[in-house]
Amino acid sequence: MKIIAGRFKGQNLQSFKNKNIRPTMSKVKETVFNKIQFQIDGARVLDLFAGTGSLGLEALSRGAAFVDFVEKHPSSLKILKENIKIVKTEDQVNIFKEDVFSFLDKKHSTYLWDIILIDPPFTQKLANDVMLKIATLPFSKDEAMIIIESTKHEIIKDSYMDWHLKDQKNFGDKKLSFFSKIL
Protein backbone atom coordinates (compact mmCIF):
# COMPACT_ATOMS: atom_id res chain seq x y z
CA MET A 1 0.00 0.00 0.00
CA LYS A 2 1.44 3.38 -1.06
CA ILE A 3 0.68 7.06 -0.93
CA ILE A 4 -0.18 7.90 -4.53
CA ALA A 5 0.36 11.67 -4.79
CA GLY A 6 1.63 14.75 -3.01
CA ARG A 7 4.61 15.30 -0.77
CA PHE A 8 4.74 11.63 0.36
CA LYS A 9 4.14 10.19 -3.12
CA GLY A 10 5.43 6.64 -3.44
CA GLN A 11 5.88 6.18 0.31
CA ASN A 12 5.09 2.60 1.33
CA LEU A 13 2.69 2.21 4.24
CA GLN A 14 2.16 -0.73 6.56
CA SER A 15 -0.97 -2.75 5.90
CA PHE A 16 -2.78 -5.81 7.20
CA LYS A 17 -1.63 -9.29 6.29
CA ASN A 18 -5.22 -10.56 6.73
CA LYS A 19 -6.91 -11.44 3.41
CA ASN A 20 -10.33 -10.58 4.87
CA ILE A 21 -9.34 -6.94 5.36
CA ARG A 22 -9.42 -4.96 2.15
CA PRO A 23 -7.68 -1.59 2.10
CA THR A 24 -8.91 1.12 -0.23
CA MET A 25 -7.68 0.42 -3.76
CA SER A 26 -5.45 3.02 -5.44
CA LYS A 27 -8.07 3.61 -8.16
CA VAL A 28 -10.72 4.34 -5.52
CA LYS A 29 -8.34 6.59 -3.57
CA GLU A 30 -7.44 8.48 -6.75
CA THR A 31 -11.14 9.07 -7.48
CA VAL A 32 -11.74 10.37 -3.95
CA PHE A 33 -8.89 12.85 -4.10
CA ASN A 34 -9.55 13.99 -7.67
CA LYS A 35 -13.07 14.88 -6.53
CA ILE A 36 -11.89 16.94 -3.53
CA GLN A 37 -8.65 18.30 -4.97
CA PHE A 38 -9.75 21.94 -4.68
CA GLN A 39 -10.89 21.55 -1.06
CA ILE A 40 -7.97 19.59 0.36
CA ASP A 41 -5.37 22.36 0.70
CA GLY A 42 -5.33 23.53 4.31
CA ALA A 43 -8.33 21.37 5.23
CA ARG A 44 -9.08 19.77 8.57
CA VAL A 45 -10.07 16.16 7.84
CA LEU A 46 -11.99 13.65 9.95
CA ASP A 47 -11.15 10.02 9.07
CA LEU A 48 -13.79 7.72 10.61
CA PHE A 49 -13.00 4.00 10.80
CA ALA A 50 -9.45 5.06 9.98
CA GLY A 51 -7.94 1.58 9.85
CA THR A 52 -4.33 1.93 8.68
CA GLY A 53 -4.77 5.66 8.04
CA SER A 54 -4.32 5.33 4.30
CA LEU A 55 -7.02 7.89 3.39
CA GLY A 56 -6.12 10.45 6.05
CA LEU A 57 -2.41 10.22 5.29
CA GLU A 58 -3.14 10.63 1.58
CA ALA A 59 -5.04 13.80 2.54
CA LEU A 60 -2.01 15.11 4.46
CA SER A 61 0.25 14.26 1.53
CA ARG A 62 -1.98 16.29 -0.77
CA GLY A 63 -2.06 19.39 1.42
CA ALA A 64 -4.53 18.90 4.27
CA ALA A 65 -3.45 20.80 7.37
CA PHE A 66 -4.64 18.31 9.98
CA VAL A 67 -6.33 14.91 10.28
CA ASP A 68 -8.34 13.51 13.17
CA PHE A 69 -8.32 9.70 13.02
CA VAL A 70 -11.03 7.67 14.78
CA GLU A 71 -10.30 3.97 15.20
CA LYS A 72 -11.04 1.51 18.01
CA HIS A 73 -9.35 -1.75 16.97
CA PRO A 74 -5.93 -2.29 18.60
CA SER A 75 -4.40 -3.99 15.54
CA SER A 76 -5.51 -1.12 13.30
CA LEU A 77 -4.28 1.47 15.80
CA LYS A 78 -0.85 -0.15 15.89
CA ILE A 79 -0.50 0.04 12.10
CA LEU A 80 -2.00 3.56 12.02
CA LYS A 81 0.63 4.79 14.50
CA GLU A 82 3.42 3.11 12.50
CA ASN A 83 2.21 4.77 9.29
CA ILE A 84 2.06 8.19 10.94
CA LYS A 85 5.68 7.73 12.04
CA ILE A 86 6.70 6.60 8.54
CA VAL A 87 5.51 9.89 7.01
CA LYS A 88 6.57 11.93 10.07
CA THR A 89 3.24 13.71 10.57
CA GLU A 90 2.81 13.27 14.33
CA ASP A 91 2.28 17.03 14.75
CA GLN A 92 -0.55 17.07 12.17
CA VAL A 93 -2.79 14.38 13.62
CA ASN A 94 -4.96 13.37 16.54
CA ILE A 95 -5.85 9.75 17.16
CA PHE A 96 -9.13 9.05 18.95
CA LYS A 97 -9.07 5.47 20.25
CA GLU A 98 -12.79 4.87 20.39
CA ASP A 99 -15.87 3.65 18.63
CA VAL A 100 -17.07 6.01 15.89
CA PHE A 101 -20.56 6.32 17.38
CA SER A 102 -19.13 7.14 20.84
CA PHE A 103 -16.92 9.75 19.22
CA LEU A 104 -19.87 11.29 17.37
CA ASP A 105 -22.00 11.26 20.54
CA LYS A 106 -19.40 13.46 22.23
CA LYS A 107 -20.00 16.01 19.44
CA HIS A 108 -16.36 17.15 19.56
CA SER A 109 -17.65 20.66 18.91
CA THR A 110 -14.22 22.19 19.35
CA TYR A 111 -13.48 21.14 15.77
CA LEU A 112 -15.09 22.03 12.46
CA TRP A 113 -14.14 19.67 9.66
CA ASP A 114 -13.83 20.49 5.97
CA ILE A 115 -13.77 16.86 4.81
CA ILE A 116 -15.17 13.76 6.50
CA LEU A 117 -14.01 10.36 5.24
CA ILE A 118 -16.14 7.34 6.18
CA ASP A 119 -14.83 3.86 5.40
CA PRO A 120 -16.53 1.39 7.77
CA PRO A 121 -15.90 -2.36 7.75
CA PHE A 122 -17.89 -3.67 4.77
CA THR A 123 -19.35 -6.63 6.63
CA GLN A 124 -20.99 -4.34 9.20
CA LYS A 125 -22.80 -2.04 6.74
CA LEU A 126 -22.59 1.03 8.99
CA ALA A 127 -22.37 3.83 6.41
CA ASN A 128 -26.07 4.72 6.50
CA ASP A 129 -26.13 4.71 10.33
CA VAL A 130 -23.08 6.97 10.47
CA MET A 131 -24.64 9.41 8.00
CA LEU A 132 -27.87 9.48 10.01
CA LYS A 133 -25.81 10.43 13.08
CA ILE A 134 -23.58 12.99 11.34
CA ALA A 135 -26.59 14.73 9.80
CA THR A 136 -27.78 15.73 13.29
CA LEU A 137 -24.46 17.18 14.45
CA PRO A 138 -23.12 20.72 13.90
CA PHE A 139 -19.42 20.02 13.55
CA SER A 140 -18.67 20.55 9.90
CA LYS A 141 -18.07 23.70 7.95
CA ASP A 142 -20.77 24.90 5.56
CA GLU A 143 -18.69 23.96 2.50
CA ALA A 144 -17.75 20.56 3.92
CA MET A 145 -17.81 17.31 1.99
CA ILE A 146 -18.43 13.77 3.15
CA ILE A 147 -17.07 10.82 1.23
CA ILE A 148 -18.35 7.32 2.03
CA GLU A 149 -16.84 4.06 0.86
CA SER A 150 -19.34 1.22 1.17
CA THR A 151 -20.43 -1.96 -0.57
CA LYS A 152 -22.44 -1.36 -3.72
CA HIS A 153 -25.32 -3.21 -2.04
CA GLU A 154 -25.51 -0.95 1.01
CA ILE A 155 -28.34 1.54 0.83
CA ILE A 156 -27.14 5.13 0.87
CA LYS A 157 -29.91 7.71 0.74
CA ASP A 158 -29.88 10.74 -1.57
CA SER A 159 -30.06 13.10 1.39
CA TYR A 160 -29.59 13.22 5.14
CA MET A 161 -31.09 16.47 6.42
CA ASP A 162 -28.79 19.22 4.99
CA TRP A 163 -26.43 16.70 3.36
CA HIS A 164 -27.19 15.84 -0.26
CA LEU A 165 -25.68 13.24 -2.56
CA LYS A 166 -23.66 14.98 -5.28
CA ASP A 167 -22.09 11.99 -7.01
CA GLN A 168 -21.74 8.24 -6.75
CA LYS A 169 -19.21 5.91 -8.39
CA ASN A 170 -19.04 2.11 -8.42
CA PHE A 171 -15.82 0.08 -8.40
CA GLY A 172 -16.64 -3.62 -8.56
CA ASP A 173 -18.31 -4.39 -5.24
CA LYS A 174 -17.41 -0.96 -3.77
CA LYS A 175 -19.34 2.28 -3.99
CA LEU A 176 -18.16 5.84 -3.34
CA SER A 177 -20.77 8.41 -2.35
CA PHE A 178 -19.97 12.14 -2.24
CA PHE A 179 -22.13 14.44 -0.11
CA SER A 180 -22.15 18.20 0.38
CA LYS A 181 -24.36 20.53 2.36
CA ILE A 182 -27.24 22.43 0.84
CA LEU A 183 -27.82 25.53 2.93
mmCIF file of C-alpha atoms in Angstrom:
data_model
loop_
_atom_site.group_PDB
_atom_site.id
_atom_site.type_symbol
_atom_site.label_atom_id
_atom_site.label_comp_id
_atom_site.label_asym_id
_atom_site.label_seq_id
_atom_site.Cartn_x
_atom_site.Cartn_y
_atom_site.Cartn_z
ATOM 1 C CA MET A 1 0.000 0.000 0.000
ATOM 2 C CA LYS A 2 1.438 3.376 -1.064
ATOM 3 C CA ILE A 3 0.684 7.060 -0.930
ATOM 4 C CA ILE A 4 -0.184 7.897 -4.527
ATOM 5 C CA ALA A 5 0.356 11.667 -4.788
ATOM 6 C CA GLY A 6 1.627 14.748 -3.015
ATOM 7 C CA ARG A 7 4.609 15.296 -0.767
ATOM 8 C CA PHE A 8 4.742 11.628 0.364
ATOM 9 C CA LYS A 9 4.136 10.187 -3.121
ATOM 10 C CA GLY A 10 5.433 6.642 -3.443
ATOM 11 C CA GLN A 11 5.880 6.178 0.310
ATOM 12 C CA ASN A 12 5.092 2.603 1.332
ATOM 13 C CA LEU A 13 2.694 2.213 4.244
ATOM 14 C CA GLN A 14 2.163 -0.729 6.557
ATOM 15 C CA SER A 15 -0.973 -2.755 5.895
ATOM 16 C CA PHE A 16 -2.777 -5.810 7.196
ATOM 17 C CA LYS A 17 -1.627 -9.293 6.289
ATOM 18 C CA ASN A 18 -5.218 -10.556 6.725
ATOM 19 C CA LYS A 19 -6.914 -11.444 3.414
ATOM 20 C CA ASN A 20 -10.332 -10.579 4.875
ATOM 21 C CA ILE A 21 -9.340 -6.937 5.359
ATOM 22 C CA ARG A 22 -9.424 -4.962 2.151
ATOM 23 C CA PRO A 23 -7.682 -1.586 2.104
ATOM 24 C CA THR A 24 -8.909 1.121 -0.226
ATOM 25 C CA MET A 25 -7.678 0.424 -3.763
ATOM 26 C CA SER A 26 -5.450 3.017 -5.442
ATOM 27 C CA LYS A 27 -8.073 3.607 -8.158
ATOM 28 C CA VAL A 28 -10.721 4.342 -5.521
ATOM 29 C CA LYS A 29 -8.340 6.586 -3.569
ATOM 30 C CA GLU A 30 -7.439 8.478 -6.747
ATOM 31 C CA THR A 31 -11.136 9.071 -7.482
ATOM 32 C CA VAL A 32 -11.740 10.373 -3.954
ATOM 33 C CA PHE A 33 -8.885 12.849 -4.101
ATOM 34 C CA ASN A 34 -9.549 13.985 -7.668
ATOM 35 C CA LYS A 35 -13.065 14.879 -6.532
ATOM 36 C CA ILE A 36 -11.891 16.935 -3.530
ATOM 37 C CA GLN A 37 -8.645 18.303 -4.974
ATOM 38 C CA PHE A 38 -9.749 21.937 -4.682
ATOM 39 C CA GLN A 39 -10.893 21.546 -1.065
ATOM 40 C CA ILE A 40 -7.974 19.594 0.361
ATOM 41 C CA ASP A 41 -5.366 22.359 0.697
ATOM 42 C CA GLY A 42 -5.328 23.530 4.315
ATOM 43 C CA ALA A 43 -8.332 21.370 5.232
ATOM 44 C CA ARG A 44 -9.082 19.766 8.571
ATOM 45 C CA VAL A 45 -10.070 16.158 7.841
ATOM 46 C CA LEU A 46 -11.988 13.646 9.946
ATOM 47 C CA ASP A 47 -11.149 10.025 9.074
ATOM 48 C CA LEU A 48 -13.786 7.719 10.607
ATOM 49 C CA PHE A 49 -13.005 3.997 10.803
ATOM 50 C CA ALA A 50 -9.446 5.058 9.984
ATOM 51 C CA GLY A 51 -7.935 1.584 9.851
ATOM 52 C CA THR A 52 -4.328 1.926 8.679
ATOM 53 C CA GLY A 53 -4.772 5.660 8.041
ATOM 54 C CA SER A 54 -4.319 5.332 4.297
ATOM 55 C CA LEU A 55 -7.016 7.891 3.389
ATOM 56 C CA GLY A 56 -6.117 10.454 6.053
ATOM 57 C CA LEU A 57 -2.407 10.222 5.288
ATOM 58 C CA GLU A 58 -3.141 10.625 1.584
ATOM 59 C CA ALA A 59 -5.044 13.803 2.536
ATOM 60 C CA LEU A 60 -2.011 15.114 4.455
ATOM 61 C CA SER A 61 0.255 14.256 1.534
ATOM 62 C CA ARG A 62 -1.976 16.289 -0.771
ATOM 63 C CA GLY A 63 -2.058 19.394 1.422
ATOM 64 C CA ALA A 64 -4.534 18.899 4.271
ATOM 65 C CA ALA A 65 -3.448 20.804 7.373
ATOM 66 C CA PHE A 66 -4.645 18.312 9.983
ATOM 67 C CA VAL A 67 -6.329 14.909 10.277
ATOM 68 C CA ASP A 68 -8.336 13.508 13.170
ATOM 69 C CA PHE A 69 -8.325 9.705 13.015
ATOM 70 C CA VAL A 70 -11.027 7.674 14.782
ATOM 71 C CA GLU A 71 -10.303 3.969 15.200
ATOM 72 C CA LYS A 72 -11.038 1.507 18.007
ATOM 73 C CA HIS A 73 -9.354 -1.748 16.970
ATOM 74 C CA PRO A 74 -5.930 -2.292 18.604
ATOM 75 C CA SER A 75 -4.399 -3.989 15.542
ATOM 76 C CA SER A 76 -5.505 -1.116 13.299
ATOM 77 C CA LEU A 77 -4.284 1.471 15.804
ATOM 78 C CA LYS A 78 -0.855 -0.145 15.891
ATOM 79 C CA ILE A 79 -0.504 0.039 12.103
ATOM 80 C CA LEU A 80 -1.997 3.564 12.016
ATOM 81 C CA LYS A 81 0.634 4.792 14.498
ATOM 82 C CA GLU A 82 3.421 3.109 12.501
ATOM 83 C CA ASN A 83 2.213 4.768 9.293
ATOM 84 C CA ILE A 84 2.060 8.190 10.941
ATOM 85 C CA LYS A 85 5.682 7.731 12.043
ATOM 86 C CA ILE A 86 6.699 6.597 8.540
ATOM 87 C CA VAL A 87 5.511 9.892 7.007
ATOM 88 C CA LYS A 88 6.570 11.928 10.074
ATOM 89 C CA THR A 89 3.237 13.712 10.569
ATOM 90 C CA GLU A 90 2.808 13.271 14.328
ATOM 91 C CA ASP A 91 2.277 17.025 14.748
ATOM 92 C CA GLN A 92 -0.552 17.072 12.167
ATOM 93 C CA VAL A 93 -2.793 14.377 13.622
ATOM 94 C CA ASN A 94 -4.962 13.370 16.545
ATOM 95 C CA ILE A 95 -5.852 9.748 17.156
ATOM 96 C CA PHE A 96 -9.129 9.050 18.948
ATOM 97 C CA LYS A 97 -9.069 5.467 20.248
ATOM 98 C CA GLU A 98 -12.787 4.874 20.393
ATOM 99 C CA ASP A 99 -15.870 3.649 18.627
ATOM 100 C CA VAL A 100 -17.067 6.008 15.886
ATOM 101 C CA PHE A 101 -20.556 6.321 17.384
ATOM 102 C CA SER A 102 -19.134 7.141 20.837
ATOM 103 C CA PHE A 103 -16.916 9.752 19.217
ATOM 104 C CA LEU A 104 -19.872 11.289 17.370
ATOM 105 C CA ASP A 105 -22.001 11.263 20.542
ATOM 106 C CA LYS A 106 -19.402 13.462 22.226
ATOM 107 C CA LYS A 107 -19.995 16.010 19.435
ATOM 108 C CA HIS A 108 -16.364 17.149 19.560
ATOM 109 C CA SER A 109 -17.649 20.660 18.907
ATOM 110 C CA THR A 110 -14.216 22.186 19.350
ATOM 111 C CA TYR A 111 -13.484 21.137 15.768
ATOM 112 C CA LEU A 112 -15.085 22.029 12.464
ATOM 113 C CA TRP A 113 -14.139 19.672 9.655
ATOM 114 C CA ASP A 114 -13.833 20.491 5.965
ATOM 115 C CA ILE A 115 -13.768 16.863 4.806
ATOM 116 C CA ILE A 116 -15.173 13.765 6.495
ATOM 117 C CA LEU A 117 -14.009 10.361 5.241
ATOM 118 C CA ILE A 118 -16.140 7.345 6.179
ATOM 119 C CA ASP A 119 -14.834 3.864 5.396
ATOM 120 C CA PRO A 120 -16.527 1.389 7.769
ATOM 121 C CA PRO A 121 -15.904 -2.361 7.749
ATOM 122 C CA PHE A 122 -17.890 -3.666 4.774
ATOM 123 C CA THR A 123 -19.349 -6.625 6.630
ATOM 124 C CA GLN A 124 -20.994 -4.344 9.203
ATOM 125 C CA LYS A 125 -22.805 -2.040 6.740
ATOM 126 C CA LEU A 126 -22.585 1.029 8.994
ATOM 127 C CA ALA A 127 -22.372 3.835 6.408
ATOM 128 C CA ASN A 128 -26.070 4.721 6.504
ATOM 129 C CA ASP A 129 -26.132 4.713 10.334
ATOM 130 C CA VAL A 130 -23.076 6.967 10.469
ATOM 131 C CA MET A 131 -24.638 9.410 7.997
ATOM 132 C CA LEU A 132 -27.867 9.483 10.012
ATOM 133 C CA LYS A 133 -25.806 10.426 13.080
ATOM 134 C CA ILE A 134 -23.579 12.988 11.335
ATOM 135 C CA ALA A 135 -26.591 14.730 9.801
ATOM 136 C CA THR A 136 -27.778 15.732 13.287
ATOM 137 C CA LEU A 137 -24.458 17.176 14.447
ATOM 138 C CA PRO A 138 -23.119 20.719 13.905
ATOM 139 C CA PHE A 139 -19.417 20.022 13.545
ATOM 140 C CA SER A 140 -18.675 20.545 9.904
ATOM 141 C CA LYS A 141 -18.068 23.703 7.946
ATOM 142 C CA ASP A 142 -20.771 24.901 5.565
ATOM 143 C CA GLU A 143 -18.692 23.964 2.504
ATOM 144 C CA ALA A 144 -17.745 20.564 3.921
ATOM 145 C CA MET A 145 -17.806 17.312 1.986
ATOM 146 C CA ILE A 146 -18.432 13.767 3.152
ATOM 147 C CA ILE A 147 -17.066 10.815 1.234
ATOM 148 C CA ILE A 148 -18.352 7.324 2.033
ATOM 149 C CA GLU A 149 -16.838 4.060 0.864
ATOM 150 C CA SER A 150 -19.345 1.216 1.171
ATOM 151 C CA THR A 151 -20.430 -1.960 -0.573
ATOM 152 C CA LYS A 152 -22.439 -1.362 -3.718
ATOM 153 C CA HIS A 153 -25.322 -3.211 -2.041
ATOM 154 C CA GLU A 154 -25.507 -0.953 1.006
ATOM 155 C CA ILE A 155 -28.345 1.539 0.829
ATOM 156 C CA ILE A 156 -27.137 5.126 0.872
ATOM 157 C CA LYS A 157 -29.908 7.715 0.737
ATOM 158 C CA ASP A 158 -29.879 10.737 -1.573
ATOM 159 C CA SER A 159 -30.064 13.098 1.394
ATOM 160 C CA TYR A 160 -29.588 13.218 5.144
ATOM 161 C CA MET A 161 -31.088 16.472 6.419
ATOM 162 C CA ASP A 162 -28.791 19.219 4.991
ATOM 163 C CA TRP A 163 -26.425 16.700 3.357
ATOM 164 C CA HIS A 164 -27.194 15.842 -0.258
ATOM 165 C CA LEU A 165 -25.676 13.242 -2.562
ATOM 166 C CA LYS A 166 -23.656 14.977 -5.285
ATOM 167 C CA ASP A 167 -22.091 11.986 -7.007
ATOM 168 C CA GLN A 168 -21.742 8.237 -6.751
ATOM 169 C CA LYS A 169 -19.211 5.910 -8.390
ATOM 170 C CA ASN A 170 -19.043 2.109 -8.422
ATOM 171 C CA PHE A 171 -15.815 0.077 -8.396
ATOM 172 C CA GLY A 172 -16.637 -3.616 -8.556
ATOM 173 C CA ASP A 173 -18.312 -4.391 -5.240
ATOM 174 C CA LYS A 174 -17.415 -0.964 -3.765
ATOM 175 C CA LYS A 175 -19.338 2.277 -3.988
ATOM 176 C CA LEU A 176 -18.156 5.837 -3.343
ATOM 177 C CA SER A 177 -20.767 8.411 -2.346
ATOM 178 C CA PHE A 178 -19.972 12.137 -2.244
ATOM 179 C CA PHE A 179 -22.128 14.441 -0.113
ATOM 180 C CA SER A 180 -22.149 18.198 0.385
ATOM 181 C CA LYS A 181 -24.364 20.535 2.362
ATOM 182 C CA ILE A 182 -27.244 22.431 0.844
ATOM 183 C CA LEU A 183 -27.825 25.533 2.927
#
